[in-house]
Amino acid sequence: MSLLRHLLVCCLLLAGAAQAQPRQMERLDRGVVALTTSSGVFVSWRLLGTEPSGVRFNVYRDGKRINHEPQALTNLVDAQGRSDSLYTVRAIVGGQEQPASAAVAPWSQPYLRVPLQKPEGGVTPDGVAYRYEANDGTAADLDGDGQYELIVKWQPTNAHDNSHKGHTGHTLLDAYKLDGTRLWRIDLGQNIRAGAHYTSFLAYDFDGDGKAELMMKTADGTVDGTGKVIGDATADYRNEAGYVLAGPEFLTVFNGLTGAAMATAPYTPPRGDVAAWGDAYGNRVDRFLAGVAYLDGKRPSAVFSRGYYTRAVLAAWDWRDGKLTQRWIFDSDSDAASKPAAGQGAHWFSVADVNGDGLDDIIYGAAAISGTGKLLYSTGLCHGDALHVSAFDPARKGQQVFMVHETPRCYGEHGLEMHDAATGKVLWSMSGKNTDVGRGVCFDIDPAWPGSECWGSVGGLMSAGGKLISEQHPNRYNFAIWWDGDLLRESLDHVAIDKWNPASFKFENLLNGKTFGAASNNGTKGNPVLSADLFGDWREEVVWRNEDSTALLVFSTAVPTEHRLVTLMHDPQYRVQVAAQNAGYNQPPHTSFHLGHGMKPPRYLPITTP
C-alpha cells in the first residue's frame, strides 16, 4: 500500500471517530430475565446504549428492594428468591429512581420454551415426500413493545444445495412472540427453491417507526401473511431438475406485525443468461446473500446480492416513508475498477465500518465494497466458506478480517489469513496445505495471548497478532458465544457450549443442549436457529429447535459476571451481523470493539431510538 493511501486511511479513521453520527437503533425495554439456580434466583437485565454512563439500578422482589445500595452491575443472585417471586428493575439516573420494568417470574427450567405451529409436509412433483424442520432464524421487535419477536424459516426435509438437483417443498417463514403467539406465516411458493443459499431474510426497523419490517426475495406465487398472493398464483417455473431458472424475481417489503406485503420491486440483478454466472444448470446463478448496513451513517439500508464464484452484484435498498427505492448497485462486471471483486465472495458477507468514515462497508468475502457502492479493495485470494470481522487484535488500530479460502491455485500460501479490514493488507497467514479450508473461527479463548485466537479445519492455532500458539488446532469451529462470567468467548457447536482449557488444550462442556432435547441445524454446520444478546445482561442467548421442531428452546446464562457492558444489540455492528445471521453459511456476530480478556473500556457508537 502506498504511503499516500495509508495516510488517507488513517485520516478517515480519525475523522470517522470524531464525527460519528447517532445511528437509528431499536428502542429496547429493560429485558429482565430470572432463572432459578441452586444458589437462589439469578436476575439480569439490559444496560441500554441510550443511558448515561453513571446509571445505577435497584432490583425488587415482590415490590421489596433486595439490593442494599444502588448497583452498577446488571445481574445479581437473590438467595431468598423463590419460583413464584416476581422481579422488577428500576434505573437510577441523577439520583432519581425511574419507572419499574415489567415484572418477570423465574423460568421453571434452564430455557424458555416457545411453542411452534409446525406445518404439514407434502409431496413434490417428482414424488418425494417431505416434512418440515425449523431452520435458521432472526430476532426483531415487530410490534414496537421493546421486546424481540423471533422469525423462523421452515425448511422442507428435501431442501437442496444449489449444486444438487431435485424438487423441494415450499419455504415458509413464521413470526412468533416469546409466549408462542404466532403473528403470521409467509409461504414463498413454488418458484423459490428451498435450500441454504436461496432465501436470506432481513427483519429490521428500516424506516424508523419503531416496528421492524421484513425484506426478502419473492416470486410469482408467494403468499403474504394475510393470504394475498404476489404475482401470478398459477405460474410454475420449476424445470425437470427442480431448479427455477425462468420467470420474474422480486424483492418484497412485508409489514413485520401482520406479514402483509407493502411493496414489491424487480430483484436486482435479474438472472439474465444463466450460463454467464459460471454454469448452465443453475448452481452459481442462485447464490443469494443479504445484510443490513448503515450506508448513510445514520439510517439502515438493506443490501441484497447475487453471485460470488464469478460475477458479484450487490444492490442497496432503502425503505423510507412507505417507498422502496434503490440506493446503489455494485456490479463486478460494470467496469475495470470493480472487476477485482469477481470471484472473491464467500457464503456469507459481513458488515462493518472498516475505514472509519462513518459509513458501513460490505466485507464481501475477500473483497470490500464501500458504503457508497465502490470497491475498496480485493485481496485476490478468492472464495471461501467462512469469514469474521471485528477488532480482533487490540494492538492494532481499526478492525481485521479473518478468512479461510477454498482454491489453492488462488490463495497460494494464504489458505487461512488475517487482513486489515480497511486496506486488505494480509497481516499473517497459514498454509491451506493445498486443500479447501472449509471452516474457520476467530474469538478470544486464551487469556495468555492478547486479543482473539484464530484457527480453522487446517493448520494450527494462531494469536490475533500472528504468533503461532500451537501446530494443532482446537476441534470446534462452527459458532461462538459469550456465556460465562469472564470476557473470554465460548464455543457454540451443534448443541453444546464448551469452554477452552489452554492447559489441557481441549474444550470442556458447560451446557449440553441434548440433555434438554435440543437439535442443531444444517448438518455438519451445526448452527443454532439464532445466537444473540436477546435479553438480560450483555451475555448472549442461544436459540435451538427441539428435535421434532415443535418448539424453540431459548437458553440464557445463569452465571454471575463482574463485567458491565451495554447490551450488545445496541452496538450497531453486532446488531446488523445478527440480522444477517440466517444468510448462507451463517457466522456468529462480532462487536465493533474488542471484547475479550483485558479489554479496554469500549468506545460505543452514539445511537438514537424512536
Coordinates of C-alpha atoms in Angstrom, one line a residue:
M1 CA 0.0 0.0 0.0
S2 CA 1.3 3.4 -0.9
L3 CA 2.2 6.0 1.8
L4 CA -0.5 8.3 0.5
R5 CA -3.2 5.6 0.7
H6 CA -2.0 4.7 4.2
L7 CA -2.3 8.3 5.3
L8 CA -5.7 8.6 3.8
V9 CA -7.0 5.6 5.7
C10 CA -5.6 6.9 8.9
C11 CA -7.3 10.3 8.3
L12 CA -10.6 8.6 7.6
L13 CA -10.3 6.5 10.8
L14 CA -9.7 9.7 12.9
A15 CA -12.3 11.7 11.2
G16 CA -14.9 9.0 11.5
A17 CA -14.3 8.6 15.2
A18 CA -14.6 12.3 15.7
Q19 CA -17.7 12.8 13.5
A20 CA -19.8 9.7 14.1
Q21 CA -23.5 10.5 13.8
P22 CA -26.1 8.8 16.0
R23 CA -27.4 5.7 14.4
Q24 CA -31.1 4.8 14.4
M25 CA -31.5 1.7 16.6
E26 CA -34.3 -0.2 18.3
R27 CA -35.9 1.1 21.5
L28 CA -35.5 -1.9 23.8
D29 CA -37.0 -2.4 27.2
R30 CA -35.1 -3.5 30.3
G31 CA -35.1 -7.1 29.2
V32 CA -35.2 -8.6 32.7
V33 CA -34.8 -12.3 32.9
A34 CA -34.8 -14.5 36.0
L35 CA -33.6 -18.1 36.4
T36 CA -33.8 -20.5 39.3
T37 CA -30.4 -21.9 40.4
S38 CA -29.0 -23.9 43.3
S39 CA -27.9 -20.6 44.9
G40 CA -31.2 -18.8 44.6
V41 CA -32.7 -16.8 41.7
F42 CA -30.3 -15.3 39.2
V43 CA -31.6 -12.0 37.7
S44 CA -30.1 -10.0 34.9
W45 CA -31.2 -7.0 32.7
R46 CA -30.1 -4.7 30.0
L47 CA -27.9 -1.6 30.2
L48 CA -29.1 0.4 27.2
G49 CA -26.9 2.3 24.8
T50 CA -29.0 5.4 25.3
E51 CA -28.4 5.6 29.1
P52 CA -25.9 7.8 30.8
S53 CA -22.6 6.2 32.0
G54 CA -23.5 6.8 35.6
V55 CA -26.8 4.9 35.6
R56 CA -27.3 2.6 38.5
F57 CA -30.0 0.0 39.4
N58 CA -32.3 -1.2 42.1
V59 CA -33.9 -4.7 42.0
Y60 CA -37.2 -5.5 43.6
R61 CA -38.7 -8.9 44.6
D62 CA -42.4 -8.8 45.1
G63 CA -42.2 -5.0 45.5
K64 CA -39.4 -5.0 48.0
R65 CA -35.9 -3.8 47.2
I66 CA -33.3 -6.6 47.6
N67 CA -30.1 -4.7 47.0
H68 CA -28.7 -2.6 49.8
E69 CA -27.1 0.1 47.6
P70 CA -27.8 1.0 44.0
Q71 CA -25.6 -1.2 41.9
A72 CA -23.7 -0.7 38.7
L73 CA -23.7 -4.3 37.6
T74 CA -26.6 -5.7 35.6
N75 CA -27.0 -9.0 37.3
L76 CA -27.3 -10.4 40.8
V77 CA -28.3 -13.6 42.7
D78 CA -31.2 -13.4 45.1
A79 CA -30.6 -16.1 47.7
Q80 CA -34.1 -15.7 49.1
G81 CA -35.8 -15.8 45.7
R82 CA -38.5 -18.4 45.1
S83 CA -40.0 -19.9 42.0
D84 CA -43.2 -17.7 42.5
S85 CA -41.3 -14.5 43.1
L86 CA -41.8 -11.5 40.7
Y87 CA -38.9 -9.3 39.9
T88 CA -38.7 -5.7 38.6
V89 CA -35.7 -3.4 38.0
R90 CA -35.6 0.4 38.3
A91 CA -32.8 2.5 36.8
I92 CA -31.5 5.4 38.9
V93 CA -30.5 8.5 36.9
G94 CA -29.2 11.7 38.5
G95 CA -30.3 10.3 41.9
Q96 CA -33.9 9.7 40.7
E97 CA -35.4 6.3 40.5
Q98 CA -37.1 5.7 37.1
P99 CA -40.3 3.7 36.4
A100 CA -40.1 0.0 37.0
S101 CA -39.6 -2.6 34.3
A102 CA -42.2 -5.2 33.5
A103 CA -42.4 -7.8 36.3
V104 CA -41.0 -11.3 35.4
A105 CA -41.1 -14.6 37.2
P106 CA -38.2 -17.1 37.2
W107 CA -38.1 -19.7 34.5
S108 CA -39.1 -23.1 35.7
Q109 CA -36.3 -24.7 33.7
P110 CA -32.9 -23.5 32.2
Y111 CA -34.6 -22.4 29.0
L112 CA -37.7 -20.6 27.7
R113 CA -39.9 -22.9 25.6
V114 CA -41.5 -21.1 22.6
P115 CA -44.2 -23.4 21.1
L116 CA -44.2 -23.6 17.3
Q117 CA -47.0 -24.3 14.8
K118 CA -45.3 -27.0 12.7
P119 CA -46.5 -27.1 9.1
E120 CA -47.8 -30.2 7.5
G121 CA -45.5 -31.8 5.0
G122 CA -46.2 -32.8 1.4
V123 CA -45.1 -34.5 -1.8
T124 CA -43.1 -32.8 -4.6
P125 CA -43.9 -33.2 -8.3
D126 CA -41.2 -35.9 -8.6
G127 CA -42.9 -38.0 -5.9
V128 CA -40.7 -37.2 -2.9
A129 CA -42.4 -36.8 0.4
Y130 CA -41.1 -34.2 2.8
R131 CA -41.8 -32.8 6.3
Y132 CA -40.7 -29.6 7.8
E133 CA -38.0 -28.6 10.3
A134 CA -37.4 -25.3 11.9
N135 CA -34.2 -23.8 10.4
D136 CA -32.4 -20.5 10.7
G137 CA -34.0 -17.5 12.3
T138 CA -33.6 -13.9 13.4
A139 CA -35.0 -11.5 16.0
A140 CA -36.7 -8.2 15.7
D141 CA -39.2 -6.0 17.5
L142 CA -42.2 -6.4 15.2
D143 CA -44.8 -4.7 17.4
G144 CA -42.8 -1.9 19.0
D145 CA -43.0 -3.0 22.6
G146 CA -39.3 -3.1 23.2
Q147 CA -39.1 -6.9 23.2
Y148 CA -37.9 -9.2 20.5
E149 CA -40.0 -11.5 18.4
L150 CA -38.5 -14.5 16.7
I151 CA -38.8 -15.1 12.9
V152 CA -38.1 -18.7 11.9
K153 CA -37.6 -20.2 8.4
W154 CA -39.3 -23.6 7.9
Q155 CA -37.2 -25.7 5.6
P156 CA -38.5 -28.9 4.0
T157 CA -36.5 -32.0 4.5
N158 CA -36.0 -32.3 0.8
A159 CA -34.2 -28.9 0.6
H160 CA -31.2 -28.9 -1.7
D161 CA -27.9 -27.3 -2.1
N162 CA -27.7 -25.4 -5.4
S163 CA -25.3 -28.0 -6.8
H164 CA -27.9 -30.8 -6.3
K165 CA -30.9 -31.4 -8.5
G166 CA -34.4 -32.2 -7.2
H167 CA -37.7 -30.6 -6.4
T168 CA -38.2 -29.1 -3.0
G169 CA -41.2 -28.2 -0.8
H170 CA -42.1 -24.6 -0.2
T171 CA -40.0 -22.4 2.1
L172 CA -42.2 -20.9 4.9
L173 CA -41.5 -18.1 7.4
D174 CA -43.3 -17.7 10.7
A175 CA -43.1 -14.9 13.3
Y176 CA -43.7 -15.7 17.0
K177 CA -43.9 -13.7 20.2
L178 CA -41.9 -15.3 23.1
D179 CA -45.1 -16.7 24.5
G180 CA -45.6 -18.7 21.4
T181 CA -48.3 -16.5 19.8
R182 CA -47.9 -16.7 16.0
L183 CA -48.2 -13.4 14.3
W184 CA -48.1 -14.6 10.7
R185 CA -46.9 -17.2 8.2
I186 CA -45.5 -16.3 4.7
D187 CA -45.3 -19.0 2.0
L188 CA -42.6 -18.3 -0.6
G189 CA -44.4 -20.6 -3.0
Q190 CA -43.3 -23.0 -5.7
N191 CA -41.0 -20.6 -7.5
I192 CA -38.5 -20.1 -4.7
R193 CA -36.4 -23.3 -4.3
A194 CA -35.6 -24.4 -0.7
G195 CA -32.0 -24.5 0.5
A196 CA -29.3 -22.7 2.4
H197 CA -28.5 -20.2 -0.5
Y198 CA -31.9 -19.2 -1.8
T199 CA -33.6 -17.3 1.0
S200 CA -31.9 -14.7 3.1
F201 CA -34.4 -12.6 5.0
L202 CA -33.9 -9.3 6.9
A203 CA -36.0 -8.2 9.8
Y204 CA -35.1 -4.7 10.9
D205 CA -36.7 -1.3 11.5
F206 CA -35.7 0.2 8.2
D207 CA -38.0 3.3 8.3
G208 CA -37.6 4.3 12.0
D209 CA -41.2 3.9 13.0
G210 CA -40.3 1.7 16.0
K211 CA -41.5 -1.5 14.4
A212 CA -39.4 -3.8 12.2
E213 CA -40.2 -4.7 8.6
L214 CA -39.2 -7.9 6.8
M215 CA -37.5 -7.9 3.4
M216 CA -36.6 -10.9 1.2
K217 CA -36.6 -12.3 -2.3
T218 CA -40.0 -13.4 -3.6
A219 CA -41.6 -14.7 -6.8
D220 CA -44.9 -15.5 -8.5
G221 CA -47.0 -17.5 -6.1
T222 CA -45.5 -16.1 -2.9
V223 CA -48.4 -15.7 -0.3
D224 CA -48.0 -13.0 2.3
G225 CA -49.1 -13.1 5.9
T226 CA -52.6 -12.0 5.2
G227 CA -53.2 -14.6 2.4
K228 CA -52.6 -12.2 -0.5
V229 CA -50.7 -13.7 -3.5
I230 CA -47.8 -11.8 -5.1
G231 CA -47.7 -12.0 -8.9
D232 CA -49.3 -15.0 -10.7
A233 CA -50.6 -17.6 -8.3
T234 CA -50.7 -20.3 -11.0
A235 CA -47.2 -19.8 -12.5
D236 CA -44.8 -22.7 -12.1
Y237 CA -41.3 -22.2 -13.5
R238 CA -39.6 -25.3 -12.0
N239 CA -37.8 -27.4 -14.6
E240 CA -37.4 -31.2 -14.6
A241 CA -34.5 -31.0 -12.3
G242 CA -36.3 -28.8 -9.8
Y243 CA -34.4 -25.6 -10.5
V244 CA -36.2 -22.3 -11.1
L245 CA -34.3 -20.7 -14.0
A246 CA -37.1 -18.7 -15.6
G247 CA -39.9 -16.3 -14.5
P248 CA -39.8 -12.9 -12.7
E249 CA -37.9 -12.4 -9.4
F250 CA -39.0 -9.8 -6.9
L251 CA -37.8 -8.1 -3.7
T252 CA -40.7 -7.5 -1.2
V253 CA -41.1 -5.5 1.9
F254 CA -43.5 -7.0 4.4
N255 CA -45.2 -5.5 7.4
G256 CA -43.5 -7.0 10.4
L257 CA -46.6 -7.1 12.6
T258 CA -49.1 -8.5 10.0
G259 CA -46.9 -10.1 7.3
A260 CA -48.7 -8.1 4.7
A261 CA -46.7 -7.3 1.5
M262 CA -46.3 -3.5 1.4
A263 CA -44.1 -3.0 -1.7
T264 CA -42.6 -5.2 -4.3
A265 CA -39.9 -4.4 -7.0
P266 CA -37.9 -6.5 -9.5
Y267 CA -35.0 -8.2 -7.9
T268 CA -31.6 -6.7 -8.7
P269 CA -29.8 -8.2 -10.6
P270 CA -32.0 -10.3 -12.8
R271 CA -30.6 -13.8 -13.6
G272 CA -30.2 -13.0 -17.3
D273 CA -28.1 -15.6 -19.1
V274 CA -27.8 -18.5 -16.5
A275 CA -24.6 -19.8 -18.0
A276 CA -23.0 -16.4 -17.7
W277 CA -22.7 -16.9 -13.9
G278 CA -20.4 -19.9 -14.3
D279 CA -22.6 -22.9 -15.1
A280 CA -25.7 -23.7 -17.2
Y281 CA -27.6 -25.9 -14.8
G282 CA -28.4 -23.3 -12.0
N283 CA -25.8 -23.7 -9.3
R284 CA -23.9 -20.4 -9.4
V285 CA -26.7 -18.1 -10.6
D286 CA -28.8 -18.6 -7.5
R287 CA -26.3 -17.8 -4.8
F288 CA -28.0 -15.1 -2.8
L289 CA -27.0 -13.2 0.4
A290 CA -28.4 -10.3 2.3
G291 CA -27.5 -7.9 5.1
V292 CA -28.3 -4.6 6.9
A293 CA -25.9 -1.7 6.6
Y294 CA -25.9 2.0 7.7
L295 CA -24.8 3.3 4.3
D296 CA -25.5 7.0 5.2
G297 CA -24.1 6.6 8.7
K298 CA -27.5 7.2 10.3
R299 CA -30.3 5.0 9.0
P300 CA -30.3 1.3 8.0
S301 CA -30.4 0.1 4.4
A302 CA -30.9 -3.4 3.1
V303 CA -28.3 -5.0 0.8
F304 CA -29.2 -8.0 -1.3
S305 CA -26.7 -9.8 -3.6
R306 CA -26.3 -12.4 -6.2
G307 CA -23.2 -14.4 -7.2
Y308 CA -19.8 -14.8 -5.7
Y309 CA -17.9 -17.5 -7.6
T310 CA -17.7 -15.4 -10.7
R311 CA -19.7 -12.1 -11.2
A312 CA -20.8 -10.4 -7.9
V313 CA -23.7 -7.9 -7.8
L314 CA -24.9 -6.1 -4.7
A315 CA -27.9 -3.8 -4.6
A316 CA -28.6 -1.4 -1.7
W317 CA -32.2 -0.5 -0.9
D318 CA -34.0 2.0 1.3
W319 CA -37.4 1.7 2.9
R320 CA -38.5 5.2 3.7
D321 CA -41.9 6.8 4.1
G322 CA -43.7 3.8 2.5
K323 CA -41.5 3.7 -0.6
L324 CA -38.9 1.2 -1.6
T325 CA -36.0 2.8 -3.5
Q326 CA -32.6 1.7 -4.7
R327 CA -29.6 3.5 -3.3
W328 CA -26.9 2.0 -5.5
I329 CA -25.8 -1.1 -7.4
F330 CA -22.3 -2.6 -7.3
D331 CA -21.5 -4.9 -10.2
S332 CA -18.1 -6.6 -10.7
D333 CA -18.8 -6.6 -14.4
S334 CA -19.6 -2.9 -14.7
D335 CA -16.0 -1.5 -15.2
A336 CA -12.4 -2.2 -14.7
A337 CA -12.3 -0.7 -11.2
S338 CA -15.0 -3.2 -10.0
K339 CA -13.6 -6.3 -11.7
P340 CA -11.2 -7.3 -8.9
A341 CA -14.3 -8.3 -6.8
A342 CA -15.3 -11.0 -9.2
G343 CA -14.8 -14.5 -7.7
Q344 CA -14.0 -13.1 -4.2
G345 CA -17.3 -13.7 -2.5
A346 CA -18.0 -16.0 0.4
H347 CA -21.0 -18.0 1.6
W348 CA -21.8 -15.0 3.9
F349 CA -21.0 -11.4 3.9
S350 CA -20.3 -9.2 6.9
V351 CA -20.9 -5.5 7.6
A352 CA -18.6 -3.1 9.5
D353 CA -17.3 0.5 9.1
V354 CA -13.8 -0.7 8.2
N355 CA -12.3 2.6 7.1
G356 CA -13.7 4.8 9.8
D357 CA -15.6 7.2 7.5
G358 CA -18.9 6.7 9.5
L359 CA -20.5 4.6 6.7
D360 CA -20.8 0.9 6.9
D361 CA -18.9 -1.2 4.4
I362 CA -19.7 -4.7 3.0
I363 CA -17.0 -7.3 3.5
Y364 CA -17.9 -9.4 0.6
G365 CA -15.6 -12.3 1.2
A366 CA -12.1 -11.4 0.0
A367 CA -13.2 -8.0 -1.3
A368 CA -14.8 -5.0 0.4
I369 CA -17.4 -2.6 -1.0
S370 CA -17.6 0.9 0.5
G371 CA -20.8 2.4 1.9
T372 CA -21.0 4.4 -1.4
G373 CA -21.1 1.3 -3.5
K374 CA -17.5 1.4 -4.8
L375 CA -14.7 -1.2 -4.5
L376 CA -12.4 -0.6 -1.5
Y377 CA -10.1 -3.4 -2.2
S378 CA -9.7 -7.1 -3.2
T379 CA -7.2 -9.4 -1.6
G380 CA -7.4 -11.6 -4.7
L381 CA -7.4 -14.7 -2.5
C382 CA -10.8 -15.8 -3.9
H383 CA -13.8 -17.5 -2.5
G384 CA -14.0 -19.1 0.9
D385 CA -16.7 -20.5 3.2
A386 CA -16.2 -18.5 6.4
L387 CA -15.1 -15.0 7.5
H388 CA -15.1 -13.0 10.7
V389 CA -14.8 -9.2 11.1
S390 CA -14.1 -7.3 14.4
A391 CA -11.3 -5.6 16.4
F392 CA -9.6 -8.9 17.0
D393 CA -6.1 -7.5 17.7
P394 CA -6.2 -4.7 20.3
A395 CA -2.6 -3.8 19.5
R396 CA -3.7 -2.6 16.0
K397 CA -6.0 0.3 15.1
G398 CA -9.2 -0.5 13.3
Q399 CA -10.6 -3.9 12.6
Q400 CA -9.4 -7.1 11.0
V401 CA -10.9 -9.8 8.8
F402 CA -10.1 -13.5 9.4
M403 CA -11.0 -15.6 6.4
V404 CA -10.4 -19.2 5.1
H405 CA -10.2 -19.9 1.4
E406 CA -11.1 -22.7 -0.9
T407 CA -9.0 -22.7 -4.0
P408 CA -5.2 -23.4 -3.6
R409 CA -4.3 -22.1 -7.1
C410 CA -5.8 -18.8 -6.0
Y411 CA -4.9 -18.5 -2.3
G412 CA -1.3 -19.8 -2.7
E413 CA 0.3 -19.7 0.8
H414 CA -2.6 -17.9 2.4
G415 CA -5.2 -20.6 3.0
L416 CA -6.1 -19.1 6.3
E417 CA -5.3 -15.4 6.8
M418 CA -6.0 -12.2 8.7
H419 CA -6.0 -9.0 6.7
D420 CA -6.5 -5.4 7.6
A421 CA -10.2 -4.6 7.2
A422 CA -9.6 -1.2 5.8
T423 CA -6.9 -1.9 3.2
G424 CA -6.9 -5.6 2.5
K425 CA -3.3 -6.0 3.5
V426 CA -2.5 -9.5 4.7
L427 CA -1.2 -9.3 8.2
W428 CA -0.4 -13.0 8.7
S429 CA -1.4 -16.3 7.2
M430 CA -1.2 -20.1 7.5
S431 CA -0.8 -22.7 4.8
G432 CA -4.0 -24.2 3.5
K433 CA -2.0 -27.3 2.7
N434 CA -3.3 -27.4 -0.9
T435 CA -6.9 -28.1 0.3
D436 CA -10.3 -26.5 0.5
V437 CA -10.2 -25.0 4.0
G438 CA -13.8 -25.4 4.9
R439 CA -14.1 -24.0 8.4
G440 CA -12.5 -21.2 10.4
V441 CA -13.3 -19.1 13.5
C442 CA -11.7 -16.3 15.5
F443 CA -12.6 -15.4 19.1
D444 CA -10.8 -14.9 22.4
I445 CA -10.4 -18.3 24.2
D446 CA -6.9 -17.9 25.8
P447 CA -6.1 -15.1 28.3
A448 CA -2.4 -15.7 27.8
W449 CA -2.4 -14.1 24.4
P450 CA -3.7 -10.6 23.6
G451 CA -6.8 -10.4 21.5
S452 CA -8.6 -13.2 19.9
E453 CA -7.3 -16.6 18.7
C454 CA -8.0 -17.9 15.2
W455 CA -8.0 -21.3 13.7
G456 CA -9.6 -23.5 11.0
S457 CA -10.0 -27.0 9.9
V458 CA -6.5 -27.0 8.6
G459 CA -3.3 -25.8 10.3
G460 CA -2.6 -24.6 13.9
L461 CA -3.8 -22.1 16.4
M462 CA -2.8 -18.5 15.9
S463 CA -2.9 -15.4 18.0
A464 CA -4.6 -12.3 16.6
G465 CA -1.1 -10.8 16.5
G466 CA 0.2 -13.5 14.2
K467 CA 2.0 -15.7 16.8
L468 CA 1.7 -19.4 16.3
I469 CA 0.4 -20.8 19.6
S470 CA 0.3 -24.4 18.6
E471 CA 0.8 -26.5 15.5
Q472 CA -2.5 -28.2 16.4
H473 CA -5.9 -26.5 16.2
P474 CA -8.9 -26.9 18.6
N475 CA -11.6 -29.3 17.4
R476 CA -14.5 -26.9 17.4
Y477 CA -15.0 -24.3 14.6
N478 CA -18.7 -23.6 14.0
F479 CA -20.0 -20.8 16.3
A480 CA -19.1 -18.8 19.3
I481 CA -21.0 -17.3 22.3
W482 CA -20.3 -15.1 25.3
W483 CA -21.8 -17.3 28.1
D484 CA -20.0 -17.5 31.4
G485 CA -18.8 -14.7 33.7
D486 CA -15.5 -13.7 32.2
L487 CA -14.7 -11.8 29.0
L488 CA -13.5 -14.8 27.0
R489 CA -15.8 -16.3 24.4
E490 CA -17.0 -19.9 24.4
S491 CA -17.5 -22.4 21.6
L492 CA -21.1 -22.9 20.4
D493 CA -21.0 -26.1 18.3
H494 CA -24.1 -28.2 17.4
V495 CA -26.0 -28.3 20.8
A496 CA -23.0 -27.8 23.1
I497 CA -21.4 -24.7 24.8
D498 CA -17.8 -25.5 25.6
K499 CA -15.0 -23.5 27.3
W500 CA -11.4 -23.8 26.2
N501 CA -8.9 -25.0 28.7
P502 CA -5.5 -23.9 27.4
A503 CA -3.6 -26.1 29.9
S504 CA -5.2 -29.3 28.6
F505 CA -5.7 -27.9 25.1
K506 CA -9.3 -29.0 24.9
F507 CA -12.8 -27.8 25.2
E508 CA -14.8 -28.6 28.4
N509 CA -18.5 -28.7 28.4
L510 CA -20.6 -26.0 30.1
L511 CA -24.0 -26.8 28.6
N512 CA -25.2 -29.9 26.7
G513 CA -28.4 -28.9 24.9
K514 CA -29.0 -32.6 24.0
T515 CA -30.0 -33.2 27.6
F516 CA -33.0 -30.9 27.1
G517 CA -33.9 -32.3 23.6
A518 CA -32.2 -29.5 21.6
A519 CA -31.2 -30.0 18.0
S520 CA -28.9 -28.0 15.6
N521 CA -29.4 -27.0 12.0
N522 CA -27.7 -27.6 8.7
G523 CA -25.9 -30.9 9.2
T524 CA -22.2 -30.5 9.8
K525 CA -22.6 -26.8 10.0
G526 CA -24.1 -27.4 13.4
N527 CA -25.5 -23.9 13.9
P528 CA -28.4 -22.9 16.1
V529 CA -31.6 -21.2 15.0
L530 CA -30.1 -18.0 16.4
S531 CA -27.5 -16.7 18.8
A532 CA -27.7 -13.1 20.0
D533 CA -28.0 -10.9 23.1
L534 CA -31.8 -11.2 23.2
F535 CA -32.4 -10.1 26.8
G536 CA -30.7 -10.0 30.2
D537 CA -27.2 -8.5 30.5
W538 CA -24.6 -8.4 27.7
R539 CA -24.1 -12.2 27.5
E540 CA -25.7 -14.0 24.6
E541 CA -28.6 -16.3 24.4
V542 CA -28.8 -19.3 22.1
V543 CA -32.0 -20.5 20.4
W544 CA -32.1 -24.1 19.4
R545 CA -35.1 -26.0 18.0
N546 CA -36.2 -29.2 19.7
E547 CA -35.8 -32.5 18.0
D548 CA -39.2 -32.6 16.4
S549 CA -39.4 -28.9 15.7
T550 CA -42.5 -28.3 17.8
A551 CA -40.8 -25.6 19.9
L552 CA -37.8 -23.3 20.1
L553 CA -35.6 -23.6 23.2
V554 CA -34.1 -20.3 24.3
F555 CA -31.2 -20.7 26.7
S556 CA -29.8 -17.8 28.8
T557 CA -26.8 -17.9 31.2
A558 CA -27.3 -18.0 34.9
V559 CA -23.6 -17.4 35.7
P560 CA -22.9 -14.1 37.6
T561 CA -20.5 -11.7 36.0
E562 CA -18.5 -8.7 37.4
H563 CA -18.3 -7.1 34.0
R564 CA -20.7 -4.3 33.0
L565 CA -21.3 -3.7 29.3
V566 CA -24.1 -2.1 27.2
T567 CA -26.4 -4.6 25.6
L568 CA -24.6 -5.9 22.5
M569 CA -27.7 -5.3 20.5
H570 CA -27.0 -1.5 20.9
D571 CA -23.7 -1.9 19.2
P572 CA -24.7 -1.3 15.5
Q573 CA -22.1 -3.6 14.0
Y574 CA -23.1 -6.5 16.3
R575 CA -26.8 -5.8 15.6
V576 CA -26.5 -5.9 11.8
Q577 CA -24.4 -9.0 11.9
V578 CA -27.2 -10.6 14.0
A579 CA -29.7 -9.5 11.4
A580 CA -27.8 -11.4 8.6
Q581 CA -27.1 -14.5 10.7
N582 CA -29.6 -16.5 8.7
A583 CA -27.9 -16.0 5.4
G584 CA -25.9 -18.7 3.6
Y585 CA -23.3 -20.4 5.8
N586 CA -24.0 -18.1 8.7
Q587 CA -21.4 -16.9 11.1
P588 CA -21.5 -15.7 14.8
P589 CA -21.9 -11.9 15.3
H590 CA -19.0 -9.8 16.4
T591 CA -18.8 -6.4 18.1
S592 CA -17.2 -3.2 16.6
F593 CA -14.8 -3.1 19.6
H594 CA -12.5 -5.7 21.0
L595 CA -14.5 -7.7 23.6
G596 CA -12.2 -10.1 25.4
H597 CA -9.8 -10.6 28.3
G598 CA -8.0 -7.5 29.4
M599 CA -10.1 -5.3 27.1
K600 CA -10.1 -1.5 27.5
P601 CA -13.4 0.2 28.2
P602 CA -15.3 0.2 24.8
R603 CA -15.9 3.3 22.8
Y604 CA -19.5 2.9 21.9
L605 CA -21.0 4.4 18.8
P606 CA -23.7 7.0 19.5
I607 CA -27.2 5.8 18.8
T608 CA -30.7 7.2 18.8
T609 CA -34.0 5.3 19.2
P610 CA -37.6 6.0 18.2

